[in-house]
Amino acid sequence: MFIFYYYLKLLILKCKHFSTASETLRGESFNFNAFYKQHHYIDPSWLQWFIGFAEGDGAFLKNKHDNISFVITQNESKVLYHIKEILGFGKVTFDLKANTYRYKVLDRSSLFKLALLFNGNLFLLHRINQLGEWIRILNSKSYSIAFNKINISITLNDAWLSGFTDAEGCFNVSIYLEPRYKLGFKPRVRFLLDQNDKLALSIIRDLFNTGYVSKRSDNLTTFRYTADGYTKLGPILSYFKLFPLKTIKYQAFIKWSEINSLILAKQHLDEKGLAKIKLLAKLVNDKSDINP
């Protein structure tokens, strides 16, 4: 049934004209009441960000013995320690073999709290399916959670997309040869999201009311949402100013935003402005973890 609601939501998006970038979708909204009953209060905006981040980079694991765990793998340790501090549980470790950091939650009481947090507040179908397995296992071990199968309606008025972008997004700048331009170069700024779920990216595209979703030519299963065009990025710029990123991508966004402003001011048409854009572009792309 929740698959039906997911497809219905996409149909609504395609049929409905968005008059403003901040207009919300119909459907379920975030509800943290069950989580708050078992844990201390945490700002709802932060929880929305964390859920988006977890849906992007988290692993909802179970083994053959029905033991469950939650893991986020990141090269950037700072954001993982931030998550541990705010949630008040879990641990951060460094994997020497993989040369990366991991935030892990292994104890059942903390996993129960995470299940309550995620239940009814997830957007991606495969994450909802994974949570269903978690809840089945927890209920078999004397917990009691009524599984909510309907996915959340993300909007531009919540922080889910900020967290998901911290996990899966990229701010990219490319400068390529263009003889028609005075200095022979043309800059291009893009916001990118890669995901196997084409429907999810289509919903995000319609939220921002700009960009397009396409198949990755180098990958059989991955789709990409691309937003570009100097004058069309206003909703994206506004959103990330309202809901700032929490990883190193925040710095990439700031410089990416500055480049877009320079281009709108036609600074890319003089040598000094183009040189500044090239310098900022290198800093933006150095903080990107998506193959452009």
mmCIF file of C-alpha atoms in Angstrom:
data_model
loop_
_atom_site.group_PDB
_atom_site.id
_atom_site.type_symbol
_atom_site.label_atom_id
_atom_site.label_comp_id
_atom_site.label_asym_id
_atom_site.label_seq_id
_atom_site.Cartn_x
_atom_site.Cartn_y
_atom_site.Cartn_z
ATOM 1 C CA MET A 1 0.000 0.000 0.000
ATOM 2 C CA PHE A 2 2.816 2.445 0.787
ATOM 3 C CA ILE A 3 4.149 1.922 -2.751
ATOM 4 C CA PHE A 4 0.745 3.114 -4.002
ATOM 5 C CA TYR A 5 1.050 6.294 -1.939
ATOM 6 C CA TYR A 6 4.574 6.883 -3.276
ATOM 7 C CA TYR A 7 3.428 6.714 -6.899
ATOM 8 C CA LEU A 8 0.332 8.771 -6.079
ATOM 9 C CA LYS A 9 2.535 11.502 -4.677
ATOM 10 C CA LEU A 10 4.523 11.681 -7.888
ATOM 11 C CA LEU A 11 1.290 11.902 -9.876
ATOM 12 C CA ILE A 12 0.102 14.772 -7.699
ATOM 13 C CA LEU A 13 3.404 16.569 -8.285
ATOM 14 C CA LYS A 14 3.133 16.208 -12.044
ATOM 15 C CA CYS A 15 -0.450 17.448 -12.107
ATOM 16 C CA LYS A 16 -0.041 20.336 -9.714
ATOM 17 C CA HIS A 17 1.564 23.634 -10.683
ATOM 18 C CA PHE A 18 3.932 25.023 -8.046
ATOM 19 C CA SER A 19 3.329 28.764 -7.841
ATOM 20 C CA THR A 20 6.152 29.321 -5.335
ATOM 21 C CA ALA A 21 9.326 27.447 -4.541
ATOM 22 C CA SER A 22 8.308 26.998 -0.906
ATOM 23 C CA GLU A 23 4.903 25.409 -1.558
ATOM 24 C CA THR A 24 4.622 22.108 0.308
ATOM 25 C CA LEU A 25 3.531 18.670 -0.813
ATOM 26 C CA ARG A 26 0.441 16.868 0.367
ATOM 27 C CA GLY A 27 0.865 13.866 2.635
ATOM 28 C CA GLU A 28 2.515 12.872 5.887
ATOM 29 C CA SER A 29 4.572 15.447 7.786
ATOM 30 C CA PHE A 30 7.362 14.866 10.300
ATOM 31 C CA ASN A 31 6.199 13.722 13.723
ATOM 32 C CA PHE A 32 8.695 13.097 16.520
ATOM 33 C CA ASN A 33 6.288 12.556 19.427
ATOM 34 C CA ALA A 34 7.078 8.847 19.840
ATOM 35 C CA PHE A 35 10.818 9.583 19.808
ATOM 36 C CA TYR A 36 10.499 12.378 22.372
ATOM 37 C CA LYS A 37 8.672 10.023 24.753
ATOM 38 C CA GLN A 38 11.766 7.805 24.886
ATOM 39 C CA HIS A 39 14.528 10.410 24.523
ATOM 40 C CA HIS A 40 15.388 13.984 25.414
ATOM 41 C CA TYR A 41 14.212 16.862 23.232
ATOM 42 C CA ILE A 42 16.234 17.601 20.099
ATOM 43 C CA ASP A 43 15.439 20.448 17.742
ATOM 44 C CA PRO A 44 13.051 19.144 15.030
ATOM 45 C CA SER A 45 15.016 20.862 12.263
ATOM 46 C CA TRP A 46 18.155 19.002 13.320
ATOM 47 C CA LEU A 47 16.253 15.699 13.376
ATOM 48 C CA GLN A 48 14.951 16.385 9.863
ATOM 49 C CA TRP A 49 18.524 17.032 8.712
ATOM 50 C CA PHE A 50 19.757 13.856 10.409
ATOM 51 C CA ILE A 51 17.043 11.713 8.789
ATOM 52 C CA GLY A 52 17.962 13.049 5.344
ATOM 53 C CA PHE A 53 21.638 12.396 6.060
ATOM 54 C CA ALA A 54 20.887 8.897 7.337
ATOM 55 C CA GLU A 55 18.772 8.056 4.289
ATOM 56 C CA GLY A 56 21.698 9.084 2.099
ATOM 57 C CA ASP A 57 24.735 7.713 3.924
ATOM 58 C CA GLY A 58 23.325 5.447 6.622
ATOM 59 C CA ALA A 59 23.186 1.651 6.642
ATOM 60 C CA PHE A 60 20.185 -0.038 8.302
ATOM 61 C CA LEU A 61 21.806 -3.415 8.902
ATOM 62 C CA LYS A 62 20.690 -6.850 10.077
ATOM 63 C CA ASN A 63 22.546 -10.150 10.055
ATOM 64 C CA LYS A 64 21.381 -13.728 9.678
ATOM 65 C CA HIS A 65 20.871 -13.955 13.433
ATOM 66 C CA ASP A 66 18.468 -10.980 13.337
ATOM 67 C CA ASN A 67 20.900 -8.665 15.094
ATOM 68 C CA ILE A 68 20.441 -5.095 13.884
ATOM 69 C CA SER A 69 22.787 -2.118 13.774
ATOM 70 C CA PHE A 70 23.034 1.364 12.299
ATOM 71 C CA VAL A 71 26.176 2.698 10.618
ATOM 72 C CA ILE A 72 27.108 5.925 8.839
ATOM 73 C CA THR A 73 30.402 5.864 6.927
ATOM 74 C CA GLN A 74 32.156 9.162 6.241
ATOM 75 C CA ASN A 75 35.636 10.439 5.443
ATOM 76 C CA GLU A 76 34.807 13.500 7.524
ATOM 77 C CA SER A 77 34.884 12.644 11.222
ATOM 78 C CA LYS A 78 33.653 16.022 12.500
ATOM 79 C CA VAL A 79 30.055 15.503 11.361
ATOM 80 C CA LEU A 80 29.962 12.014 12.917
ATOM 81 C CA TYR A 81 31.132 13.312 16.293
ATOM 82 C CA HIS A 82 28.507 16.061 15.965
ATOM 83 C CA ILE A 83 25.795 13.417 15.463
ATOM 84 C CA LYS A 84 27.050 11.416 18.451
ATOM 85 C CA GLU A 85 27.028 14.529 20.645
ATOM 86 C CA ILE A 86 23.510 15.635 19.676
ATOM 87 C CA LEU A 87 21.906 12.180 19.865
ATOM 88 C CA GLY A 88 23.811 11.233 23.009
ATOM 89 C CA PHE A 89 24.468 7.639 21.948
ATOM 90 C CA GLY A 90 26.525 5.623 19.495
ATOM 91 C CA LYS A 91 30.278 5.723 18.940
ATOM 92 C CA VAL A 92 32.680 6.927 16.254
ATOM 93 C CA THR A 93 35.475 4.640 15.098
ATOM 94 C CA PHE A 94 38.182 4.752 12.455
ATOM 95 C CA ASP A 95 38.529 1.823 10.070
ATOM 96 C CA LEU A 96 42.215 1.529 9.240
ATOM 97 C CA LYS A 97 41.631 -0.950 6.426
ATOM 98 C CA ALA A 98 39.012 1.205 4.673
ATOM 99 C CA ASN A 99 40.675 4.488 5.731
ATOM 100 C CA THR A 100 37.358 5.995 6.793
ATOM 101 C CA TYR A 101 35.308 6.899 9.875
ATOM 102 C CA ARG A 102 32.110 5.228 11.023
ATOM 103 C CA TYR A 103 29.357 6.228 13.408
ATOM 104 C CA LYS A 104 27.883 3.040 14.881
ATOM 105 C CA VAL A 105 24.839 2.288 17.011
ATOM 106 C CA LEU A 106 24.847 -1.284 18.289
ATOM 107 C CA ASP A 107 22.923 -1.378 21.588
ATOM 108 C CA ARG A 108 19.271 -2.347 21.336
ATOM 109 C CA SER A 109 17.868 0.475 23.477
ATOM 110 C CA SER A 110 19.453 3.119 21.219
ATOM 111 C CA LEU A 111 18.374 1.252 18.085
ATOM 112 C CA PHE A 112 14.835 1.264 19.476
ATOM 113 C CA LYS A 113 15.027 5.059 19.745
ATOM 114 C CA LEU A 114 16.293 5.311 16.174
ATOM 115 C CA ALA A 115 13.446 3.092 14.992
ATOM 116 C CA LEU A 116 10.955 5.417 16.688
ATOM 117 C CA LEU A 117 12.686 8.414 15.110
ATOM 118 C CA PHE A 118 12.669 6.961 11.592
ATOM 119 C CA ASN A 119 9.216 5.362 11.765
ATOM 120 C CA GLY A 120 6.835 7.436 9.624
ATOM 121 C CA ASN A 121 9.589 9.971 8.910
ATOM 122 C CA LEU A 122 11.468 8.326 6.019
ATOM 123 C CA PHE A 123 11.220 9.351 2.373
ATOM 124 C CA LEU A 124 12.999 6.645 0.336
ATOM 125 C CA LEU A 125 11.161 3.373 -0.264
ATOM 126 C CA HIS A 126 14.168 1.104 0.198
ATOM 127 C CA ARG A 127 14.858 2.745 3.575
ATOM 128 C CA ILE A 128 11.245 2.185 4.634
ATOM 129 C CA ASN A 129 11.600 -1.490 3.693
ATOM 130 C CA GLN A 130 14.797 -1.760 5.751
ATOM 131 C CA LEU A 131 13.117 -0.073 8.716
ATOM 132 C CA GLY A 132 10.256 -2.566 8.431
ATOM 133 C CA GLU A 133 12.746 -5.377 9.007
ATOM 134 C CA TRP A 134 14.200 -3.525 11.990
ATOM 135 C CA ILE A 135 10.768 -3.084 13.538
ATOM 136 C CA ARG A 136 9.867 -6.728 12.912
ATOM 137 C CA ILE A 137 13.000 -7.795 14.764
ATOM 138 C CA LEU A 138 12.534 -5.310 17.623
ATOM 139 C CA ASN A 139 8.920 -6.393 18.095
ATOM 140 C CA SER A 140 10.088 -10.008 18.289
ATOM 141 C CA LYS A 141 12.303 -8.960 21.205
ATOM 142 C CA SER A 142 9.542 -7.496 23.395
ATOM 143 C CA TYR A 143 9.406 -4.005 21.944
ATOM 144 C CA SER A 144 6.161 -2.603 20.556
ATOM 145 C CA ILE A 145 6.266 -0.384 17.464
ATOM 146 C CA ALA A 146 3.404 -0.004 14.987
ATOM 147 C CA PHE A 147 5.171 0.182 11.641
ATOM 148 C CA ASN A 148 4.199 3.264 9.599
ATOM 149 C CA LYS A 149 4.656 2.317 5.932
ATOM 150 C CA ILE A 150 3.768 5.690 4.379
ATOM 151 C CA ASN A 151 6.717 7.816 3.325
ATOM 152 C CA ILE A 152 7.149 11.396 4.474
ATOM 153 C CA SER A 153 6.414 14.408 2.274
ATOM 154 C CA ILE A 154 9.632 16.409 2.100
ATOM 155 C CA THR A 155 9.301 20.156 1.479
ATOM 156 C CA LEU A 156 11.453 23.245 1.122
ATOM 157 C CA ASN A 157 10.328 24.178 4.634
ATOM 158 C CA ASP A 158 12.175 21.345 6.369
ATOM 159 C CA ALA A 159 15.829 20.324 6.624
ATOM 160 C CA TRP A 160 15.595 16.822 5.092
ATOM 161 C CA LEU A 161 17.080 17.923 1.757
ATOM 162 C CA SER A 162 19.959 19.613 3.553
ATOM 163 C CA GLY A 163 20.890 16.358 5.253
ATOM 164 C CA PHE A 164 20.394 14.335 2.084
ATOM 165 C CA THR A 165 22.616 16.771 0.170
ATOM 166 C CA ASP A 166 25.310 16.522 2.846
ATOM 167 C CA ALA A 167 25.257 12.791 2.127
ATOM 168 C CA GLU A 168 24.606 12.580 -1.615
ATOM 169 C CA GLY A 169 24.858 16.046 -3.161
ATOM 170 C CA CYS A 170 27.494 18.017 -4.989
ATOM 171 C CA PHE A 171 28.062 21.655 -5.928
ATOM 172 C CA ASN A 172 30.048 21.623 -9.138
ATOM 173 C CA VAL A 173 31.701 24.300 -11.273
ATOM 174 C CA SER A 174 33.234 23.628 -14.674
ATOM 175 C CA ILE A 175 35.009 26.076 -16.971
ATOM 176 C CA TYR A 176 35.314 25.056 -20.573
ATOM 177 C CA LEU A 177 36.480 26.550 -23.854
ATOM 178 C CA GLU A 178 33.914 28.676 -25.641
ATOM 179 C CA PRO A 179 35.189 30.733 -28.619
ATOM 180 C CA ARG A 180 32.040 32.879 -28.666
ATOM 181 C CA TYR A 181 32.939 34.365 -25.279
ATOM 182 C CA LYS A 182 35.252 37.375 -25.073
ATOM 183 C CA LEU A 183 37.924 35.563 -23.050
ATOM 184 C CA GLY A 184 37.326 32.196 -24.707
ATOM 185 C CA PHE A 185 35.944 30.479 -21.569
ATOM 186 C CA LYS A 186 32.457 29.810 -20.234
ATOM 187 C CA PRO A 187 31.769 28.777 -16.604
ATOM 188 C CA ARG A 188 28.960 26.402 -15.685
ATOM 189 C CA VAL A 189 27.553 25.954 -12.181
ATOM 190 C CA ARG A 190 25.556 22.849 -11.287
ATOM 191 C CA PHE A 191 23.835 21.304 -8.289
ATOM 192 C CA LEU A 192 23.876 17.500 -8.512
ATOM 193 C CA LEU A 193 22.197 14.643 -6.657
ATOM 194 C CA ASP A 194 22.809 10.997 -7.549
ATOM 195 C CA GLN A 195 20.419 8.255 -6.452
ATOM 196 C CA ASN A 196 19.081 4.921 -7.684
ATOM 197 C CA ASP A 197 15.514 6.102 -7.027
ATOM 198 C CA LYS A 198 14.369 8.095 -10.087
ATOM 199 C CA LEU A 199 10.997 8.929 -8.524
ATOM 200 C CA ALA A 200 12.640 10.488 -5.474
ATOM 201 C CA LEU A 201 14.831 12.689 -7.670
ATOM 202 C CA SER A 202 11.788 13.683 -9.726
ATOM 203 C CA ILE A 203 10.023 14.846 -6.564
ATOM 204 C CA ILE A 204 13.098 16.874 -5.572
ATOM 205 C CA ARG A 205 13.242 18.394 -9.065
ATOM 206 C CA ASP A 206 9.609 19.448 -8.799
ATOM 207 C CA LEU A 207 10.177 20.916 -5.350
ATOM 208 C CA PHE A 208 12.892 23.210 -6.689
ATOM 209 C CA ASN A 209 10.885 23.737 -9.898
ATOM 210 C CA THR A 210 14.069 23.636 -11.952
ATOM 211 C CA GLY A 211 16.516 21.141 -13.425
ATOM 212 C CA TYR A 212 16.090 17.652 -14.862
ATOM 213 C CA VAL A 213 16.556 13.981 -13.992
ATOM 214 C CA SER A 214 18.630 11.778 -16.304
ATOM 215 C CA LYS A 215 20.259 8.352 -16.355
ATOM 216 C CA ARG A 216 23.948 8.256 -15.519
ATOM 217 C CA SER A 217 25.693 7.133 -18.689
ATOM 218 C CA ASP A 218 28.435 5.390 -16.718
ATOM 219 C CA ASN A 219 26.096 3.491 -14.387
ATOM 220 C CA LEU A 220 23.253 1.113 -15.162
ATOM 221 C CA THR A 221 21.221 1.820 -12.030
ATOM 222 C CA THR A 222 21.981 5.410 -10.993
ATOM 223 C CA PHE A 223 20.025 8.524 -11.921
ATOM 224 C CA ARG A 224 21.104 12.122 -11.528
ATOM 225 C CA TYR A 225 19.223 15.297 -10.717
ATOM 226 C CA THR A 226 20.955 18.284 -12.321
ATOM 227 C CA ALA A 227 20.103 21.932 -11.760
ATOM 228 C CA ASP A 228 22.021 24.584 -13.692
ATOM 229 C CA GLY A 229 21.501 27.921 -15.396
ATOM 230 C CA TYR A 230 22.668 31.029 -13.558
ATOM 231 C CA THR A 231 19.232 32.597 -13.276
ATOM 232 C CA LYS A 232 17.415 29.369 -12.380
ATOM 233 C CA LEU A 233 19.195 28.463 -9.157
ATOM 234 C CA GLY A 234 17.345 30.893 -6.871
ATOM 235 C CA PRO A 235 15.214 28.258 -5.056
ATOM 236 C CA ILE A 236 18.300 26.130 -4.389
ATOM 237 C CA LEU A 237 20.326 29.083 -3.121
ATOM 238 C CA SER A 238 17.443 30.209 -0.895
ATOM 239 C CA TYR A 239 16.893 26.734 0.517
ATOM 240 C CA PHE A 240 20.485 26.112 1.604
ATOM 241 C CA LYS A 241 20.710 29.558 3.152
ATOM 242 C CA LEU A 242 17.608 28.721 5.208
ATOM 243 C CA PHE A 243 18.819 25.195 6.071
ATOM 244 C CA PRO A 244 22.642 25.268 6.106
ATOM 245 C CA LEU A 245 24.676 22.155 5.388
ATOM 246 C CA LYS A 246 26.632 20.653 8.279
ATOM 247 C CA THR A 247 29.519 18.941 6.480
ATOM 248 C CA ILE A 248 32.467 20.409 4.578
ATOM 249 C CA LYS A 249 30.012 20.864 1.687
ATOM 250 C CA TYR A 250 28.835 24.014 3.455
ATOM 251 C CA GLN A 251 32.071 25.719 2.421
ATOM 252 C CA ALA A 252 31.643 24.420 -1.128
ATOM 253 C CA PHE A 253 28.130 25.882 -1.227
ATOM 254 C CA ILE A 254 29.311 29.307 -0.016
ATOM 255 C CA LYS A 255 31.933 29.512 -2.778
ATOM 256 C CA TRP A 256 29.530 28.043 -5.363
ATOM 257 C CA SER A 257 27.000 30.713 -4.425
ATOM 258 C CA GLU A 258 29.659 33.412 -4.754
ATOM 259 C CA ILE A 259 30.606 32.154 -8.228
ATOM 260 C CA ASN A 260 26.993 32.276 -9.330
ATOM 261 C CA SER A 261 26.730 35.866 -8.083
ATOM 262 C CA LEU A 262 29.905 36.828 -9.969
ATOM 263 C CA ILE A 263 28.515 35.323 -13.166
ATOM 264 C CA LEU A 264 25.173 37.107 -12.761
ATOM 265 C CA ALA A 265 27.166 40.317 -12.396
ATOM 266 C CA LYS A 266 28.993 39.384 -15.648
ATOM 267 C CA GLN A 267 32.339 39.277 -13.850
ATOM 268 C CA HIS A 268 33.275 36.199 -15.876
ATOM 269 C CA LEU A 269 33.627 38.457 -18.925
ATOM 270 C CA ASP A 270 36.737 40.243 -17.627
ATOM 271 C CA GLU A 271 40.113 38.715 -16.806
ATOM 272 C CA LYS A 272 40.133 39.591 -13.106
ATOM 273 C CA GLY A 273 36.649 38.187 -12.538
ATOM 274 C CA LEU A 274 37.362 35.016 -14.520
ATOM 275 C CA ALA A 275 40.581 34.426 -12.562
ATOM 276 C CA LYS A 276 38.642 34.716 -9.293
ATOM 277 C CA ILE A 277 36.000 32.299 -10.556
ATOM 278 C CA LYS A 278 38.677 29.774 -11.557
ATOM 279 C CA LEU A 279 40.244 29.959 -8.083
ATOM 280 C CA LEU A 280 36.902 29.565 -6.311
ATOM 281 C CA ALA A 281 35.914 26.735 -8.669
ATOM 282 C CA LYS A 282 38.935 24.688 -7.643
ATOM 283 C CA LEU A 283 37.992 25.092 -3.980
ATOM 284 C CA VAL A 284 34.380 24.089 -4.688
ATOM 285 C CA ASN A 285 35.294 20.985 -6.670
ATOM 286 C CA ASP A 286 37.913 19.889 -4.137
ATOM 287 C CA LYS A 287 35.065 19.526 -1.616
ATOM 288 C CA SER A 288 32.885 17.492 -3.962
ATOM 289 C CA ASP A 289 32.512 13.720 -3.606
ATOM 290 C CA ILE A 290 30.352 13.072 -6.673
ATOM 291 C CA ASN A 291 31.892 12.302 -10.028
ATOM 292 C CA PRO A 292 30.724 15.234 -12.186
#
